[in-house]
Coordinates of C-alpha atoms in Angstrom, one line a residue:
Chain W
X7 CA 1.1 -39.2 5.7
X8 CA -2.2 -38.0 7.1
X9 CA -2.7 -41.4 8.6
X10 CA 0.7 -41.1 10.3
X11 CA -0.1 -37.7 11.7
X12 CA -3.4 -38.9 12.9
X13 CA -1.9 -41.9 14.6
X14 CA 0.7 -39.6 16.3
X15 CA -2.1 -37.3 17.3
X16 CA -4.2 -40.2 18.6
X17 CA -1.3 -41.5 20.6
X18 CA -0.8 -38.2 22.2
X19 CA -4.5 -37.7 22.8
X20 CA -5.0 -40.8 24.7
X21 CA -1.6 -40.7 26.3
X22 CA -0.4 -44.0 25.2
X23 CA 3.3 -44.5 25.9
X24 CA 5.4 -44.0 22.8
X25 CA 9.0 -44.6 23.3
X26 CA 10.2 -41.0 22.9
X27 CA 11.9 -38.9 25.6
X28 CA 9.8 -36.6 27.8
X29 CA 6.5 -37.7 26.3
X30 CA 4.8 -36.9 29.6
X31 CA 5.6 -33.2 29.1
X32 CA 4.3 -33.2 25.5
X33 CA 1.0 -34.9 26.3
X34 CA -0.1 -32.1 28.6
X35 CA 1.5 -29.1 26.9
X36 CA 1.1 -29.5 23.1
X37 CA -2.0 -27.2 23.1
X38 CA 0.2 -24.3 24.2
X39 CA 1.6 -24.1 20.7
X40 CA -1.7 -22.9 19.4
X41 CA -2.0 -20.1 21.9
X42 CA -0.3 -17.3 19.9
X43 CA -2.6 -17.8 17.0
X44 CA -5.8 -18.0 19.1
X45 CA -4.6 -15.0 21.2
X46 CA -4.0 -12.9 18.1
X47 CA -7.2 -13.7 16.3
X48 CA -9.2 -13.3 19.5
X49 CA -7.7 -9.9 20.4
X50 CA -7.6 -8.4 17.0
X51 CA -10.6 -10.0 15.3
X52 CA -13.1 -11.6 17.7
X53 CA -13.1 -9.0 20.5
X54 CA -13.2 -5.9 18.3
X55 CA -16.1 -7.3 16.3
X56 CA -17.9 -8.5 19.5
X57 CA -17.4 -5.0 20.9
X58 CA -19.3 -3.6 17.9
X59 CA -22.0 -6.3 18.1
X60 CA -22.6 -5.6 21.8
X61 CA -22.8 -1.9 21.2
X62 CA -25.4 -2.5 18.5
X63 CA -27.7 -3.8 21.3
X64 CA -27.1 -1.0 23.7
X65 CA -28.2 2.6 24.0
X66 CA -25.8 5.4 24.7
X67 CA -26.3 4.8 28.5
X68 CA -25.2 1.2 28.0
X69 CA -28.6 -0.3 28.6
X70 CA -29.9 -3.2 26.5
X71 CA -32.1 -2.1 23.6
X72 CA -33.3 -3.1 20.1
X73 CA -33.7 0.6 19.2
X74 CA -30.5 0.6 17.0
X75 CA -31.6 -2.3 15.0
X76 CA -35.0 -0.8 14.5
X77 CA -33.3 2.4 13.4
X78 CA -31.7 0.5 10.6
X79 CA -35.1 0.6 9.0
X80 CA -35.3 4.4 9.1
X81 CA -35.5 5.8 5.6
X82 CA -31.9 7.0 5.1
X83 CA -30.2 3.9 6.4
X84 CA -32.7 1.4 4.8
X85 CA -32.1 3.3 1.5
X86 CA -28.4 2.7 1.9
X87 CA -28.8 -1.0 2.5
X88 CA -31.3 -1.3 -0.4
X89 CA -28.8 0.5 -2.7
X90 CA -26.0 -1.7 -1.6
X91 CA -28.0 -4.9 -2.0
X92 CA -29.3 -3.8 -5.5
X93 CA -25.8 -2.8 -6.6
X94 CA -24.2 -6.0 -5.3
X95 CA -27.0 -8.0 -6.8
X96 CA -26.8 -6.4 -10.2
X97 CA -23.0 -6.6 -10.4
X98 CA -23.0 -10.2 -9.1
X99 CA -25.7 -11.2 -11.6
X100 CA -24.0 -9.7 -14.6
X101 CA -20.7 -11.1 -13.4
X102 CA -22.2 -14.6 -12.9
X103 CA -23.8 -14.8 -16.3
X104 CA -20.9 -13.2 -18.2
X105 CA -18.4 -15.4 -16.3
X106 CA -20.4 -18.5 -17.0
X107 CA -20.6 -17.7 -20.7
X108 CA -16.9 -17.0 -20.8
X109 CA -16.1 -20.2 -19.0
X110 CA -18.2 -22.2 -21.4
X111 CA -16.6 -20.5 -24.4
X112 CA -13.0 -21.0 -23.4
X113 CA -13.3 -24.5 -21.9
X114 CA -15.8 -26.3 -24.1
X115 CA -16.3 -23.8 -27.0
X116 CA -14.0 -25.5 -29.4
X117 CA -11.4 -22.6 -29.3
X118 CA -7.6 -23.0 -29.2
X119 CA -6.4 -23.8 -25.7
X120 CA -3.9 -20.9 -25.5
X121 CA -7.0 -18.6 -25.3
X122 CA -8.1 -20.4 -22.2
X123 CA -4.7 -20.1 -20.7
X124 CA -4.5 -16.4 -21.5
X125 CA -7.9 -15.7 -19.9
X126 CA -7.2 -17.7 -16.8
X127 CA -3.8 -15.9 -16.3
X128 CA -5.4 -12.5 -17.0
X129 CA -8.2 -13.3 -14.6
X130 CA -5.7 -14.1 -11.8
X131 CA -4.4 -10.6 -12.2
X132 CA -7.6 -8.7 -12.9
X133 CA -9.5 -10.3 -9.9
X134 CA -6.8 -8.7 -7.8
X135 CA -6.8 -5.4 -9.6
X136 CA -9.5 -3.6 -7.6
X137 CA -9.6 -0.5 -5.4
X138 CA -8.4 2.9 -6.3
X139 CA -6.4 2.2 -9.5
X140 CA -9.4 0.4 -11.0
X141 CA -11.5 3.5 -10.5
X142 CA -8.8 5.6 -12.2
X143 CA -8.7 3.2 -15.2
X144 CA -12.5 3.5 -15.7
X145 CA -12.4 7.3 -15.3
X146 CA -9.8 7.4 -18.1
X147 CA -12.0 5.1 -20.1
X148 CA -15.6 6.1 -19.5
X149 CA -15.4 9.3 -17.5
X150 CA -16.6 12.6 -18.9
X151 CA -13.3 13.0 -20.8
X152 CA -12.5 9.3 -21.0
X153 CA -11.1 7.9 -24.2
X154 CA -14.1 5.7 -25.1
X155 CA -16.6 8.5 -24.3
X156 CA -14.7 10.9 -26.6
X157 CA -14.4 8.3 -29.4
X158 CA -18.1 7.4 -29.2
X159 CA -18.9 11.1 -29.4
X160 CA -16.5 12.1 -32.2
X161 CA -16.5 9.0 -34.4
X162 CA -19.9 7.5 -33.8
X163 CA -21.8 10.6 -32.8
X164 CA -23.1 8.9 -29.6
X165 CA -23.0 11.3 -26.6
X166 CA -23.0 9.0 -23.6
X167 CA -23.3 11.7 -21.0
X168 CA -26.1 13.5 -22.9
X169 CA -28.0 10.3 -23.1
X170 CA -28.1 10.1 -19.3
X171 CA -25.2 7.7 -18.6
X172 CA -22.6 8.7 -16.1
X173 CA -19.8 6.5 -14.7
X174 CA -20.5 7.9 -11.3
X175 CA -23.9 6.2 -11.1
X176 CA -25.4 2.8 -10.2
X177 CA -24.8 1.3 -13.6
X178 CA -21.4 3.0 -13.9
X179 CA -20.4 1.4 -10.7
X180 CA -21.8 -2.0 -11.7
X181 CA -19.8 -1.9 -15.0
X182 CA -16.7 -1.0 -13.0
X183 CA -17.2 -3.8 -10.5
X184 CA -17.6 -6.2 -13.4
X185 CA -13.8 -5.8 -14.0
X186 CA -13.0 -7.8 -10.9
X187 CA -16.3 -9.8 -10.8
X188 CA -16.1 -11.4 -14.2
X189 CA -12.5 -12.7 -13.7
X190 CA -13.4 -14.0 -10.2
X191 CA -16.4 -15.9 -11.7
X192 CA -14.3 -17.4 -14.4
X193 CA -11.8 -18.7 -11.8
X194 CA -14.3 -20.1 -9.4
X195 CA -16.7 -21.7 -11.9
X196 CA -14.0 -23.4 -14.0
X197 CA -13.9 -26.6 -11.9
X198 CA -17.7 -27.0 -12.2
X199 CA -17.7 -26.5 -15.9
X200 CA -14.8 -28.9 -16.3
X201 CA -16.7 -31.3 -14.2
X202 CA -19.4 -31.7 -16.9
X203 CA -18.4 -35.1 -18.1
X204 CA -18.3 -35.7 -21.9
X205 CA -19.9 -39.1 -21.1
X206 CA -23.1 -37.4 -20.0
X207 CA -23.4 -35.5 -23.2
X208 CA -22.7 -38.6 -25.2
X209 CA -25.3 -40.6 -23.2
X210 CA -27.9 -37.8 -23.7
X211 CA -27.1 -37.8 -27.4
X212 CA -27.4 -41.5 -27.8
X213 CA -30.7 -41.4 -26.0
X214 CA -31.8 -38.9 -28.7
X215 CA -31.5 -35.6 -26.9
X216 CA -30.6 -32.5 -28.9
X217 CA -28.2 -29.8 -27.7
X218 CA -30.9 -27.7 -26.0
X219 CA -32.3 -30.7 -24.2
X220 CA -28.9 -31.7 -23.0
X221 CA -28.3 -28.3 -21.5
X222 CA -31.8 -27.9 -20.0
X223 CA -32.1 -31.3 -18.5
X224 CA -28.5 -32.3 -17.7
X225 CA -25.9 -29.5 -18.0
X226 CA -27.7 -26.6 -16.2
X227 CA -29.2 -28.7 -13.4
X228 CA -25.8 -30.0 -12.6
X229 CA -24.2 -26.6 -12.7
X230 CA -27.0 -24.7 -10.8
X231 CA -25.7 -25.2 -7.2
X232 CA -22.2 -24.1 -8.3
X233 CA -23.5 -21.1 -10.2
X234 CA -25.7 -20.0 -7.3
X235 CA -22.8 -20.4 -4.9
X236 CA -20.5 -18.4 -7.1
X237 CA -23.2 -15.7 -7.4
X238 CA -23.3 -15.4 -3.6
X239 CA -19.5 -15.2 -3.5
X240 CA -19.6 -12.3 -6.0
X241 CA -22.5 -10.7 -4.1
X242 CA -20.4 -10.6 -0.9
X243 CA -17.4 -9.5 -2.9
X244 CA -19.3 -6.5 -4.2
X245 CA -21.1 -5.7 -0.9
X246 CA -17.8 -5.0 0.9
X247 CA -16.3 -2.9 -1.8
X248 CA -15.5 0.6 -0.6
X249 CA -12.2 2.0 -2.0
X250 CA -13.4 1.8 -5.6
X251 CA -16.6 3.7 -4.8
X252 CA -14.8 6.4 -2.9
X253 CA -12.3 6.9 -5.7
X254 CA -15.1 7.0 -8.3
X255 CA -17.7 9.1 -6.6
X256 CA -16.1 10.7 -3.5
X257 CA -18.5 10.0 -0.7
X258 CA -21.6 10.9 -2.5
X259 CA -22.8 7.5 -3.4
X260 CA -24.2 6.2 -0.1
X261 CA -23.8 2.5 -0.2
X262 CA -23.6 1.0 3.3
X263 CA -19.7 0.8 3.5
X264 CA -19.6 4.5 2.6
X265 CA -22.2 5.4 5.4
X266 CA -20.1 3.5 7.9
X267 CA -16.9 5.1 6.6
X268 CA -18.4 8.5 7.2
X269 CA -19.8 7.5 10.6
X270 CA -16.3 6.4 11.7
X271 CA -14.8 9.6 10.4
X272 CA -17.2 12.0 12.0
X273 CA -20.2 10.4 13.8
X274 CA -22.5 11.8 11.0
X275 CA -25.4 9.8 12.5
X276 CA -25.0 11.5 15.9
X277 CA -25.4 8.1 17.5
X278 CA -22.4 5.8 17.9
X279 CA -24.6 2.8 18.7
X280 CA -26.4 3.2 15.4
X281 CA -23.0 3.0 13.7
X282 CA -22.4 -0.3 15.6
X283 CA -25.8 -1.6 14.3
X284 CA -24.8 -0.8 10.7
X285 CA -21.6 -2.7 11.1
X286 CA -23.6 -5.6 12.7
X287 CA -26.0 -5.5 9.7
X288 CA -23.1 -5.7 7.2
X289 CA -21.6 -8.7 8.9
X290 CA -25.0 -10.4 9.1
X291 CA -25.4 -10.1 5.3
X292 CA -21.8 -11.3 4.7
X293 CA -22.4 -14.3 7.0
X294 CA -25.7 -15.2 5.3
X295 CA -24.3 -15.1 1.8
X296 CA -21.0 -16.9 2.7
X297 CA -22.9 -19.6 4.6
X298 CA -25.2 -20.2 1.7
X299 CA -22.2 -20.3 -0.6
X300 CA -20.6 -23.0 1.5
X301 CA -23.8 -25.0 1.6
X302 CA -24.3 -24.8 -2.2
X303 CA -20.6 -25.6 -2.8
X304 CA -20.9 -28.7 -0.7
X305 CA -23.9 -29.7 -2.7
X306 CA -22.1 -29.0 -6.0
X307 CA -19.1 -31.1 -5.0
X308 CA -21.3 -34.2 -5.2
X309 CA -20.9 -34.1 -9.0
X310 CA -17.2 -33.4 -9.0
X311 CA -15.9 -36.7 -7.7
Chain J
X11 CA -21.3 -32.5 -31.6
X12 CA -19.1 -29.5 -32.7
X13 CA -19.8 -28.5 -36.3
X14 CA -17.9 -25.9 -38.2
X15 CA -16.7 -22.6 -36.8
X16 CA -17.7 -21.9 -33.2
X17 CA -19.5 -18.6 -33.8
X18 CA -21.0 -18.2 -30.3
X19 CA -17.8 -18.9 -28.4
X20 CA -15.8 -16.6 -30.7
X21 CA -18.3 -13.8 -30.1
X22 CA -18.2 -14.3 -26.3
X23 CA -14.4 -14.4 -26.2
X24 CA -14.2 -11.3 -28.4
X25 CA -16.6 -9.2 -26.2
X26 CA -14.8 -10.3 -23.0
X27 CA -11.4 -9.6 -24.5
X28 CA -12.6 -6.1 -25.5
X29 CA -14.1 -5.5 -22.1
X30 CA -10.8 -6.4 -20.5
X31 CA -8.4 -4.7 -22.9
X32 CA -10.2 -1.5 -23.8
X33 CA -9.9 0.1 -20.3
X34 CA -6.2 -0.8 -20.2
X35 CA -5.6 0.7 -23.6
X36 CA -7.7 3.8 -22.8
X37 CA -6.0 4.4 -19.5
X38 CA -2.6 4.1 -21.1
X39 CA -3.5 6.4 -24.0
X40 CA -5.0 8.8 -21.5
X41 CA -1.9 8.8 -19.4
X42 CA 0.2 9.9 -22.4
X43 CA -1.9 13.0 -23.0
X44 CA -0.7 15.3 -20.3
X45 CA 1.1 17.6 -22.7
X46 CA -1.5 19.1 -25.1
X47 CA -1.1 18.0 -28.7
X48 CA 1.6 15.4 -28.2
X49 CA 2.0 12.0 -26.6
X50 CA 4.5 12.1 -23.7
X51 CA 5.4 10.3 -20.5
X52 CA 5.1 13.6 -18.6
X53 CA 2.4 12.2 -16.3
X54 CA 4.7 9.3 -15.3
X55 CA 7.5 11.7 -14.7
X56 CA 5.3 13.9 -12.6
X57 CA 4.1 11.0 -10.5
X58 CA 7.6 9.5 -10.0
X59 CA 9.2 12.8 -9.2
X60 CA 6.7 13.7 -6.4
X61 CA 8.0 13.4 -2.9
X62 CA 4.5 12.4 -1.6
X63 CA 4.5 9.4 -4.0
X64 CA 7.9 8.2 -2.8
X65 CA 7.1 8.8 0.9
X66 CA 3.7 7.2 0.9
X67 CA 4.8 4.3 -1.3
X68 CA 7.8 3.6 1.0
X69 CA 5.5 3.8 4.1
X70 CA 3.1 1.3 2.6
X71 CA 5.9 -1.0 1.4
X72 CA 7.4 -1.0 4.9
X73 CA 4.0 -1.7 6.5
X74 CA 3.4 -4.5 4.1
X75 CA 6.7 -6.1 4.7
X76 CA 6.1 -5.9 8.5
X77 CA 2.7 -7.5 8.0
X78 CA 4.3 -10.3 5.9
X79 CA 7.0 -10.9 8.5
X80 CA 4.5 -10.9 11.4
X81 CA 2.0 -13.0 9.4
X82 CA 4.6 -15.7 8.6
X83 CA 5.8 -15.8 12.2
X84 CA 2.3 -16.3 13.4
X85 CA 1.0 -18.7 10.7
X86 CA 4.0 -21.0 10.0
X87 CA 4.5 -22.4 13.5
X88 CA 0.7 -22.7 14.0
X89 CA 0.1 -24.5 10.8
X90 CA 3.0 -26.8 11.5
X91 CA 1.9 -27.5 15.1
X92 CA -1.7 -28.1 14.1
X93 CA -0.7 -30.6 11.4
X94 CA 1.7 -32.4 13.7
X95 CA 0.0 -32.4 17.1
X96 CA -3.4 -30.7 17.2
X97 CA -5.5 -32.2 14.4
X98 CA -8.5 -31.8 16.7
X99 CA -8.1 -28.0 16.6
X100 CA -7.8 -27.9 12.9
X101 CA -11.4 -26.9 12.1
X102 CA -11.2 -24.0 14.6
X103 CA -7.9 -22.7 13.3
X104 CA -9.1 -22.9 9.7
X105 CA -12.4 -21.2 10.5
X106 CA -10.6 -18.3 12.3
X107 CA -8.3 -18.0 9.3
X108 CA -11.3 -17.6 7.0
X109 CA -13.2 -15.1 9.1
X110 CA -11.5 -12.0 7.5
X111 CA -13.4 -12.9 4.3
X112 CA -16.6 -12.4 6.1
X113 CA -15.7 -9.3 8.2
X114 CA -15.5 -6.3 5.8
X115 CA -12.3 -4.2 6.4
X116 CA -14.3 -1.2 7.3
X117 CA -16.0 -3.1 10.2
X118 CA -12.7 -4.6 11.3
X119 CA -11.0 -1.2 11.5
X120 CA -14.1 0.3 13.2
X121 CA -13.7 -2.3 16.0
X122 CA -10.0 -1.6 16.3
X123 CA -10.5 2.1 16.6
X124 CA -13.2 1.7 19.3
X125 CA -11.4 -1.1 21.2
X126 CA -7.9 0.4 21.1
X127 CA -9.0 4.0 21.2
X128 CA -8.3 6.7 23.8
X129 CA -10.2 5.3 26.7
X130 CA -9.3 1.6 26.4
X131 CA -6.8 -0.5 28.4
X132 CA -4.6 -0.8 25.3
X133 CA -4.8 2.7 23.7
X134 CA -2.8 2.0 20.6
X135 CA -4.4 4.8 18.5
X136 CA -3.0 7.5 21.0
X137 CA 0.5 7.3 19.6
X138 CA 1.8 7.3 16.1
X139 CA 3.8 4.1 16.6
X140 CA 0.8 2.5 18.2
X141 CA -1.4 3.3 15.2
X142 CA 1.3 2.0 12.8
X143 CA 1.2 -1.2 14.7
X144 CA -2.6 -1.3 14.5
X145 CA -2.3 -0.8 10.7
X146 CA 0.2 -3.7 10.4
X147 CA -2.0 -5.9 12.6
X148 CA -5.0 -5.0 10.4
X149 CA -3.0 -6.1 7.3
X150 CA -2.0 -9.4 9.0
X151 CA -5.7 -10.0 9.7
X152 CA -6.8 -9.1 6.1
X153 CA -4.2 -11.5 4.6
X154 CA -4.7 -14.3 7.1
X155 CA -7.0 -16.4 4.8
X156 CA -4.4 -16.3 1.9
X157 CA -1.3 -16.7 4.1
X158 CA -2.8 -19.6 6.0
X159 CA -4.0 -21.3 2.9
X160 CA -0.6 -20.9 1.1
X161 CA 1.4 -22.2 4.1
X162 CA -0.9 -25.0 4.9
X163 CA -0.8 -26.2 1.3
X164 CA 2.9 -26.0 1.4
X165 CA 3.0 -28.1 4.6
X166 CA 0.7 -30.7 2.9
X167 CA 3.3 -31.1 0.1
X168 CA 6.1 -32.1 2.4
X169 CA 6.1 -34.9 5.0
X170 CA 6.5 -32.8 8.1
X171 CA 6.0 -35.7 10.5
X172 CA 8.9 -37.6 9.0
X173 CA 11.0 -34.5 8.8
X174 CA 10.3 -33.7 12.4
X175 CA 11.1 -37.3 13.6
X176 CA 14.3 -37.2 11.6
X177 CA 15.3 -33.9 13.1
X178 CA 14.4 -35.0 16.6
X179 CA 16.3 -38.3 16.4
X180 CA 19.3 -36.3 15.3
X181 CA 18.9 -34.3 18.5
X182 CA 17.4 -31.0 17.2
X183 CA 15.3 -29.0 19.6
X184 CA 11.7 -28.1 18.7
X185 CA 12.6 -24.5 17.9
X186 CA 15.6 -25.6 15.8
X187 CA 13.4 -28.0 13.9
X188 CA 11.0 -25.2 13.0
X189 CA 13.6 -22.7 12.1
X190 CA 16.1 -24.9 10.3
X191 CA 13.9 -27.7 8.8
X192 CA 10.3 -26.5 8.5
X193 CA 10.8 -22.9 7.5
X194 CA 13.2 -23.6 4.6
X195 CA 11.0 -26.4 3.3
X196 CA 7.9 -24.2 3.1
X197 CA 9.8 -21.1 2.0
X198 CA 8.2 -20.9 -1.4
X199 CA 4.8 -21.3 0.1
X200 CA 5.5 -18.4 2.5
X201 CA 6.8 -16.3 -0.4
X202 CA 3.6 -17.0 -2.4
X203 CA 1.5 -15.9 0.6
X204 CA 3.8 -12.9 1.0
X205 CA 3.1 -11.7 -2.6
X206 CA -0.6 -11.9 -2.0
X207 CA -0.3 -10.0 1.3
X208 CA 1.8 -7.4 -0.5
X209 CA -0.8 -6.9 -3.3
X210 CA -3.5 -6.5 -0.7
X211 CA -1.8 -4.1 1.6
X212 CA 0.3 -1.9 -0.7
X213 CA -2.5 0.2 -2.1
X214 CA -5.0 -0.5 0.7
X215 CA -7.2 2.5 1.4
X216 CA -9.8 1.9 4.1
X217 CA -7.7 0.9 7.1
X218 CA -5.0 3.5 6.2
X219 CA -7.5 6.3 5.7
X220 CA -9.5 5.6 8.9
X221 CA -6.3 5.3 11.0
X222 CA -4.9 8.5 9.4
X223 CA -1.7 6.9 8.1
X224 CA 0.4 8.6 5.4
X225 CA 0.0 5.5 3.2
X226 CA -0.2 4.9 -0.5
X227 CA -4.0 4.2 -0.8
X228 CA -5.1 7.6 0.7
X229 CA -2.4 9.4 -1.4
X230 CA -3.9 7.8 -4.6
X231 CA -7.4 8.9 -3.7
X232 CA -6.2 12.5 -3.0
X233 CA -4.3 12.5 -6.3
X234 CA -7.5 11.4 -8.0
X235 CA -9.3 14.4 -6.6
X236 CA -6.5 16.9 -7.5
X237 CA -5.2 15.8 -10.9
X238 CA -6.4 14.5 -14.2
X239 CA -3.6 12.6 -16.0
X240 CA -1.4 11.4 -13.1
X241 CA -4.1 9.0 -11.8
X242 CA -4.1 7.2 -15.2
X243 CA -0.4 6.8 -15.0
X244 CA -0.7 5.4 -11.5
X245 CA -3.4 3.0 -12.6
X246 CA -1.0 1.7 -15.3
X247 CA 1.9 1.4 -12.9
X248 CA -0.3 -0.3 -10.4
X249 CA -1.7 -2.8 -13.0
X250 CA 1.9 -3.6 -14.0
X251 CA 2.8 -4.2 -10.4
X252 CA -0.2 -6.4 -9.7
X253 CA 0.7 -8.4 -12.8
X254 CA 4.3 -8.9 -11.6
X255 CA 3.2 -9.8 -8.1
X256 CA 0.7 -12.4 -9.3
X257 CA 3.3 -14.0 -11.7
X258 CA 5.8 -14.2 -9.0
X259 CA 3.2 -15.7 -6.7
X260 CA 2.3 -18.3 -9.2
X261 CA 5.9 -19.1 -9.8
X262 CA 6.5 -19.7 -6.1
X263 CA 3.2 -21.4 -5.4
X264 CA 3.9 -24.1 -8.0
X265 CA 7.6 -24.4 -7.1
X266 CA 8.8 -27.5 -5.2
X267 CA 11.0 -27.1 -2.2
X268 CA 14.7 -26.6 -3.2
X269 CA 13.8 -26.2 -6.8
X270 CA 15.7 -23.6 -8.6
X271 CA 13.9 -20.4 -9.6
X272 CA 15.0 -20.9 -13.2
X273 CA 16.0 -24.2 -14.7
X274 CA 19.7 -24.6 -15.1
X275 CA 20.8 -24.6 -18.7
X276 CA 22.0 -27.9 -20.1
X277 CA 21.1 -30.0 -17.1
X278 CA 17.4 -29.0 -17.1
X279 CA 15.1 -30.9 -14.8
X280 CA 17.0 -34.2 -14.9
X281 CA 19.3 -33.4 -12.0
X282 CA 16.4 -32.7 -9.7
X283 CA 16.0 -35.4 -7.1
X284 CA 12.7 -37.3 -7.2
X285 CA 10.4 -36.3 -4.3

């Protein structure tokens, strides 16, 4: 079918006569059909973002400057970026490792296959269960009056909040993010884990390798590009998270999206162009992690043929 | 290579299951404790009876439906046309459809507010209707990656070139081909994209809050600040809704064109025509 479309497309492109009516009109006008889509994405995606990017390189008088980008390194803003990066890194790292272990357990762990089906279905839902309701669920679980907090205290005598833990902190947020990171990891790493061919294991075995040697020298090296790629996807996923943070901590926990949110609300930085620069910085980080993800995925696909 | 009982896998699965299920159970249990000393559904009653709940939820539902409609009208003809005539543009179209995954929503809405603000040539944020439109447009952008992927996969599953030739040789106009042949054949793909769009936009907070819309997301955040037990009830309701939407989406995404939603009793699959 693709070949057929391509041949049609080719005919149209080079303008060879095909015996259809008013072909002349279609040769020159077929690109018009793509205009609504390009117009929409340009007007509501490219231009608004370009507007912010240009503003990031201007001062309030509209002159070209790097001052806003340099201001990103001022203590408050650099601290926000650093906090965001650390939080995204921690939640992505935990999500990656936990998701990989879970994928291993349900796919090749020798467990009944209904378990795998159950986890996959649940993950499809849980990876979409983010935002405000997720925060509410964790407040009801691990908040100051949450069920688990109370049970730990009354039954096991462990007072979480007295020991310094709070849900409204770095690790509290990381634990909450894990609820959508772990399912996402399970879903995106499954093809790679499935791609580990039993023949490789058998070959390694017949050459005298033990389990650990197989994993260290065959399994993990094959999986590494996929795992790193998925890690970056999870990183980007956490980096853009805003609603969950607001519902959990109000606006007190100043990750980058929160700072930008407040800046849009009330120009708290007293410099609109610095706001543009923060937005620019966010997109740069997203572009970097997503590009690397695509590169690593392309590399990983070599093994999945 | 497997010997005996898989201890490690069992342990991993047990911990993961506990991590997934304990918060759900805890939230449910918490939501029942509104009345002191007894378990009741009072928090659910309180949520469902509130006028704000009904109003904001209907507002967001309408905005989501509008975004689905607009998204489908934008994406279906484009995906069709690109497959049929403009293979050359395919990388560009696909790239644009994936961009919303790279642009965080807060950045997108920031750009919208600045570009369509009071002093621009298209001051959408100056009127209430204009801001509603901007919110819907924002949801169309956010759901573009999922909508495009779903519809494009749907198109890959049917032979659009042959269908188009057949329609044309029977004298159908281009518009009629799209409306009467292509749309019905990718209907289940559109519906799958629609459920994803719905699950993204119904409880969406960032765009709605920054555009000052009376939507469900900002209402939930406000409720979280004011109340103790109702948010837990909302979380349970919302988890149930996500569950339903995802199941419906999977049902439609794997459904073939013209397949019945439920298999007919007695005849089963046998009466289905081979593709």
